[in-house]
Amino acid sequence: MIIVMQPDAGADQIEAVEAKIRAHGLAVHVSRGTERTLIGAIGDERTLEPEMFDPMPGVEKSMHIVKQYKMVAREWHKANTVIDVAGIPIGGSTVQVIAGPCSVETMPQMEAAAAGARAGGARLMRGGAFKPRTSPYAFQGRGVEGLEMLRSSADAHGLPIVTELMDVRMLETFLQYDVDVIQIGTRNMQNFDLLKEVGRIKKPVILKRGMSATINEWLMAAEYIAAGGNHNIIFCERGIRTFETAYRNVLDVTAIPVLKRETHLPVIVDPSHAGGKAWMVPALSCAAVAAGADGLLIEIHPNPCEALCDADQALTPAEFATLMEKLGAIARAIGRDI
Ligand code: PEP
Ligand code: MN
């Protein structure tokens, strides 16, 4: 960390900053320029925060010089991490597609969705049993019964399952149902206690981007999980909030190459929650694969008009199968497969 002193900072103020750095176990390097003094903190500066120094008399500003994330950073781990989800590699040369309904509703719906996901070429199945809804009066999900339906319909087609964990009290139940990938939704990206809990286990985690989170905040959220010992983290870009109202969210395609540069962990894209309309899903999926996404999370429903949640953005199984063919061509054009 570097602390820049004000031009008129006195010797006592400089010494106070030096003392604070030493008190945290770091060494000090002082550089006296013609106009101002710069104080460098030498050592693991992750224990220091700018707010420790900014209010001190004589300090103009202070800043980190290294990134605050470490375990998730490519700087520390050059090779791509490939995460094994029940035998399906995520982050390797194959673009993995996860498909399924927004929410688990009924057994016939889940059977048809699983069959459609499998037939279209998805390698994993999604389905929300616990739904984060804006309105408390809206359908909240089938709960544990939903986990049961997801597990059995997906098992029948050999698909590992992905589902959202909202409440840490359900973690044990998720483990009992052997949920293959735990999804942390956009609204919980910075629920640090939840992140710490999924950090304690080894199950792969899909960490969705908070709807207004910066890339740095997102990486730091992942660092919470990694710091607990769970390095099986998959980033999922799902669109961010902007001033635009013509679609649900803006798919931040730029985030894909930026994240691939910053982290060794896999990056997938959810085109369904980004656009919010089924007709936008193919274009956004193509863009995501072309930009280097390691996978897609796509909502499909056997009868979208009847869906209890996100009806307007679900593809039918037939639309999904058509899209998968197109995505195959894009993946091959960039040296991958799907
Ligand atoms: C979902 O995947 O069903 C979901 C609620 O997504 P998000 O957290 O991105 O809104
Ligand atoms: Mn949804």
XYZ file of C-alpha atoms and ligand atoms in Angstrom:
349
model
C 0.000 0.000 0.000
C 1.175 3.521 -0.704
C 0.255 6.449 1.489
C 0.631 9.854 -0.161
C 1.165 12.644 2.358
C -0.099 16.203 1.903
C 2.603 18.706 0.763
C 2.670 20.387 4.176
C 2.607 17.177 6.239
C 4.834 17.480 9.297
C 7.467 15.019 10.497
C 5.210 13.927 13.383
C 2.377 13.101 10.962
C 4.733 11.074 8.779
C 5.997 9.227 11.836
C 2.442 8.450 12.962
C 1.728 6.787 9.610
C 4.993 4.821 9.798
C 4.116 3.672 13.322
C 0.694 2.469 12.228
C 2.180 0.442 9.373
C 4.721 -1.173 11.712
C 2.023 -1.885 14.268
C 0.357 -4.075 11.628
C 3.564 -6.022 11.122
C 4.676 -4.475 7.831
C 7.922 -2.695 7.013
C 8.094 0.927 5.883
C 9.762 2.569 2.948
C 9.717 6.369 2.872
C 10.342 8.273 -0.314
C 10.834 12.023 0.105
C 10.151 13.908 -3.130
C 10.523 17.635 -3.796
C 6.820 18.254 -3.178
C 5.562 15.456 -0.986
C 6.447 12.324 0.862
C 5.267 8.868 -0.160
C 5.179 6.081 2.395
C 5.191 2.493 1.200
C 3.977 -0.407 3.358
C 6.083 -3.443 2.529
C 4.698 -6.928 3.176
C 1.261 -8.529 2.879
C -0.754 -5.384 2.483
C -4.089 -7.253 2.374
C -4.369 -6.652 6.099
C -4.344 -2.907 5.487
C -7.210 -0.759 4.222
C -7.053 2.795 2.843
C -9.581 3.836 5.473
C -6.995 3.105 8.172
C -4.832 5.931 6.821
C -7.092 8.342 4.934
C -8.475 10.051 8.083
C -5.028 10.540 9.660
C -3.720 14.119 9.842
C -1.396 14.973 6.954
C -2.541 12.069 4.711
C -3.790 12.989 1.257
C -4.766 9.524 0.057
C -3.734 5.929 0.299
C -4.101 3.069 -2.125
C -3.504 -0.613 -2.519
C -0.861 -1.547 -5.039
C -1.705 -5.223 -5.290
C -5.106 -6.764 -5.976
C -7.128 -7.747 -2.946
C -8.034 -11.156 -4.326
C -5.381 -13.802 -4.319
C -6.641 -17.389 -4.532
C -8.992 -16.660 -7.391
C -6.406 -14.547 -9.246
C -4.690 -15.759 -12.382
C -1.630 -13.955 -11.113
C -1.258 -16.755 -8.533
C -2.446 -19.648 -10.657
C -1.655 -19.319 -14.343
C -3.416 -22.372 -15.786
C -7.173 -22.552 -16.277
C -8.885 -24.424 -13.479
C -11.145 -27.181 -14.736
C -13.869 -28.081 -12.259
C -15.184 -31.602 -12.217
C -18.930 -31.729 -11.665
C -19.875 -35.373 -11.324
C -17.583 -36.246 -14.213
C -18.445 -33.186 -16.356
C -15.445 -30.846 -16.774
C -16.264 -27.142 -16.586
C -13.576 -24.728 -17.755
C -11.927 -27.030 -20.306
C -12.226 -27.002 -24.071
C -15.885 -28.073 -24.057
C -18.496 -25.362 -23.519
C -20.910 -26.908 -21.026
C -24.565 -26.065 -21.171
C -26.858 -26.221 -18.153
C -30.554 -26.163 -19.010
C -33.804 -26.451 -17.131
C -36.719 -24.450 -15.857
C -36.500 -21.345 -13.724
C -38.401 -23.183 -11.032
C -39.321 -26.718 -10.242
C -43.106 -27.001 -10.509
C -44.451 -30.501 -11.061
C -43.054 -33.938 -11.820
C -44.426 -34.022 -15.403
C -42.902 -30.564 -16.022
C -39.549 -31.736 -14.666
C -39.595 -34.967 -16.644
C -40.300 -33.115 -19.878
C -37.683 -30.471 -19.056
C -35.027 -33.085 -18.267
C -35.784 -34.966 -21.468
C -35.596 -31.684 -23.450
C -32.363 -30.625 -21.789
C -30.766 -33.986 -22.505
C -32.041 -34.244 -26.079
C -30.777 -30.736 -26.887
C -27.302 -31.572 -25.609
C -27.217 -30.000 -22.145
C -24.803 -31.779 -19.809
C -26.322 -30.515 -16.538
C -29.814 -29.581 -15.389
C -30.977 -26.527 -13.487
C -34.189 -25.848 -11.568
C -34.970 -23.570 -8.643
C -36.594 -25.159 -5.614
C -36.175 -22.033 -3.467
C -36.943 -18.903 -5.465
C -35.801 -15.366 -4.643
C -38.914 -13.422 -5.710
C -39.345 -9.673 -5.564
C -42.850 -10.083 -4.148
C -43.480 -12.142 -1.019
C -46.865 -13.043 -2.535
C -45.350 -14.569 -5.688
C -44.627 -18.299 -6.018
C -41.690 -19.009 -3.704
C -40.696 -22.407 -5.054
C -41.560 -25.967 -4.031
C -38.809 -26.143 -1.421
C -37.482 -29.559 -0.395
C -40.129 -31.286 -2.490
C -38.673 -29.353 -5.443
C -35.178 -30.673 -4.691
C -36.618 -34.164 -4.730
C -38.266 -33.612 -8.126
C -35.145 -32.020 -9.598
C -32.947 -34.845 -8.344
C -35.131 -37.653 -9.627
C -35.951 -36.127 -13.044
C -32.313 -35.227 -13.688
C -31.063 -38.626 -12.455
C -33.350 -40.362 -14.906
C -31.452 -38.619 -17.717
C -27.977 -38.781 -16.192
C -27.743 -35.030 -15.599
C -25.985 -33.511 -12.562
C -28.069 -30.786 -10.905
C -27.630 -27.067 -10.260
C -29.932 -25.253 -7.841
C -29.940 -22.070 -5.804
C -29.195 -21.945 -2.086
C -30.670 -18.861 -0.417
C -30.635 -19.805 3.231
C -27.659 -21.291 5.003
C -30.052 -23.400 7.118
C -30.793 -25.435 3.977
C -27.159 -26.317 3.300
C -27.365 -29.697 5.071
C -30.456 -30.588 3.044
C -28.658 -29.631 -0.170
C -25.851 -31.976 0.815
C -28.327 -34.754 1.637
C -29.790 -34.435 -1.850
C -26.238 -34.352 -3.153
C -26.848 -31.165 -5.153
C -23.959 -31.230 -7.629
C -23.555 -27.465 -8.010
C -24.813 -24.920 -5.497
C -25.910 -21.682 -7.110
C -25.504 -18.426 -5.221
C -27.913 -16.000 -6.849
C -27.401 -12.416 -7.839
C -29.190 -11.143 -4.737
C -26.827 -13.045 -2.462
C -23.509 -12.367 -4.143
C -22.423 -10.318 -1.159
C -24.155 -12.358 1.529
C -20.799 -12.944 3.142
C -22.017 -15.390 5.779
C -23.548 -17.560 3.074
C -20.326 -17.337 1.053
C -18.308 -18.420 4.093
C -20.543 -21.448 4.605
C -20.245 -22.674 1.011
C -16.544 -21.993 1.376
C -16.351 -24.689 4.043
C -17.566 -27.481 1.777
C -16.139 -28.898 -1.428
C -19.211 -28.786 -3.658
C -18.824 -26.664 -6.788
C -20.473 -23.261 -6.499
C -21.874 -21.082 -9.276
C -21.443 -17.506 -8.101
C -23.765 -15.233 -10.024
C -22.780 -11.626 -10.433
C -24.651 -9.195 -8.211
C -26.918 -7.110 -10.404
C -24.943 -3.958 -9.637
C -21.625 -5.502 -8.669
C -18.317 -4.419 -10.114
C -15.907 -7.059 -11.363
C -13.709 -6.371 -8.342
C -16.585 -6.903 -5.889
C -17.485 -10.114 -7.682
C -13.911 -11.411 -7.504
C -13.759 -10.492 -3.827
C -17.007 -12.398 -3.207
C -15.399 -15.445 -4.840
C -12.330 -14.906 -2.673
C -14.569 -15.355 0.402
C -15.481 -18.833 -0.841
C -11.908 -19.693 -1.796
C -10.533 -18.376 1.507
C -12.658 -20.971 3.311
C -11.007 -23.761 1.297
C -13.522 -24.328 -1.505
C -11.816 -23.548 -4.807
C -14.552 -25.043 -6.972
C -16.027 -21.725 -8.028
C -17.699 -20.920 -11.342
C -18.464 -17.298 -12.150
C -21.785 -16.613 -13.882
C -22.459 -13.330 -15.673
C -26.240 -12.839 -15.758
C -26.645 -9.231 -16.827
C -26.280 -6.035 -14.870
C -28.623 -3.138 -14.128
C -28.196 -0.033 -16.222
C -30.327 2.919 -17.318
C -31.736 0.833 -20.188
C -35.309 -0.384 -19.767
C -35.851 -2.144 -23.119
C -34.638 -5.443 -21.640
C -34.354 -6.951 -18.199
C -30.603 -6.475 -17.755
C -27.587 -5.716 -19.922
C -25.446 -8.761 -20.656
C -21.945 -7.590 -19.869
C -20.077 -9.479 -22.596
C -16.948 -7.473 -21.772
C -16.874 -9.131 -18.376
C -16.077 -12.482 -20.013
C -12.592 -11.659 -21.384
C -11.866 -9.453 -18.378
C -12.661 -12.252 -15.932
C -10.816 -14.831 -18.018
C -7.770 -12.588 -17.673
C -8.205 -11.885 -13.969
C -9.088 -15.363 -12.758
C -8.164 -18.958 -13.548
C -11.687 -20.106 -12.645
C -14.387 -20.932 -15.223
C -16.783 -18.229 -16.412
C -20.268 -19.053 -17.645
C -23.127 -16.872 -18.874
C -26.854 -16.855 -18.165
C -28.447 -15.274 -21.250
C -31.984 -15.879 -19.928
C -31.894 -13.509 -16.955
C -29.796 -11.040 -18.955
C -32.286 -10.374 -21.746
C -35.404 -11.518 -19.940
C -37.081 -12.487 -23.235
C -36.893 -15.884 -24.923
C -36.290 -14.349 -28.330
C -33.121 -12.630 -27.078
C -31.605 -15.824 -25.669
C -30.127 -17.177 -28.950
C -28.296 -13.950 -29.833
C -26.932 -13.513 -26.309
C -25.877 -17.163 -26.118
C -23.992 -16.867 -29.404
C -22.260 -13.709 -28.203
C -21.262 -15.374 -24.935
C -19.740 -18.439 -26.597
C -17.949 -16.302 -29.182
C -16.526 -14.142 -26.364
C -15.053 -17.160 -24.581
C -17.633 -18.273 -22.016
C -16.965 -21.745 -20.607
C -20.637 -22.556 -20.359
C -24.208 -21.321 -20.482
C -27.092 -21.491 -18.023
C -30.296 -21.468 -20.065
C -33.896 -21.544 -18.892
C -36.127 -23.971 -20.751
C -39.700 -25.053 -20.026
C -41.893 -27.649 -21.719
C -44.699 -25.097 -21.821
C -43.324 -21.591 -21.229
C -46.761 -19.936 -21.167
C -47.632 -21.984 -18.101
C -44.370 -21.361 -16.212
C -44.806 -20.101 -12.642
C -41.666 -17.991 -12.823
C -39.846 -16.210 -15.678
C -42.305 -17.488 -18.285
C -41.292 -14.883 -20.853
C -37.648 -15.923 -21.024
C -37.914 -19.710 -21.216
C -37.096 -21.530 -24.447
C -39.109 -24.577 -25.451
C -37.096 -27.803 -25.748
C -37.354 -27.508 -29.547
C -36.006 -23.931 -29.524
C -33.237 -25.060 -27.216
C -32.232 -27.891 -29.562
C -32.091 -25.481 -32.535
C -29.961 -23.061 -30.542
C -27.545 -25.808 -29.521
C -26.812 -26.634 -33.145
C -25.936 -23.039 -33.863
C -23.772 -22.834 -30.728
C -21.918 -25.932 -31.853
C -20.856 -24.135 -35.027
C -19.663 -21.099 -33.056
C -17.782 -23.241 -30.554
C -16.001 -25.119 -33.356
C -15.096 -21.836 -35.067
C -13.127 -20.830 -31.960
C -11.537 -24.235 -31.424
C -13.933 -25.574 -28.806
C -16.861 -27.941 -28.782
C -20.151 -28.011 -26.990
C -32.155 -18.033 -11.340
O -31.149 -18.495 -11.904
O -33.230 -18.638 -11.305
C -32.090 -16.691 -10.727
C -32.979 -16.301 -9.809
O -31.086 -15.966 -11.211
P -30.451 -14.571 -10.713
O -29.960 -14.812 -9.329
O -29.376 -14.334 -11.716
O -31.553 -13.537 -10.782
Mn -35.370 -17.451 -13.539
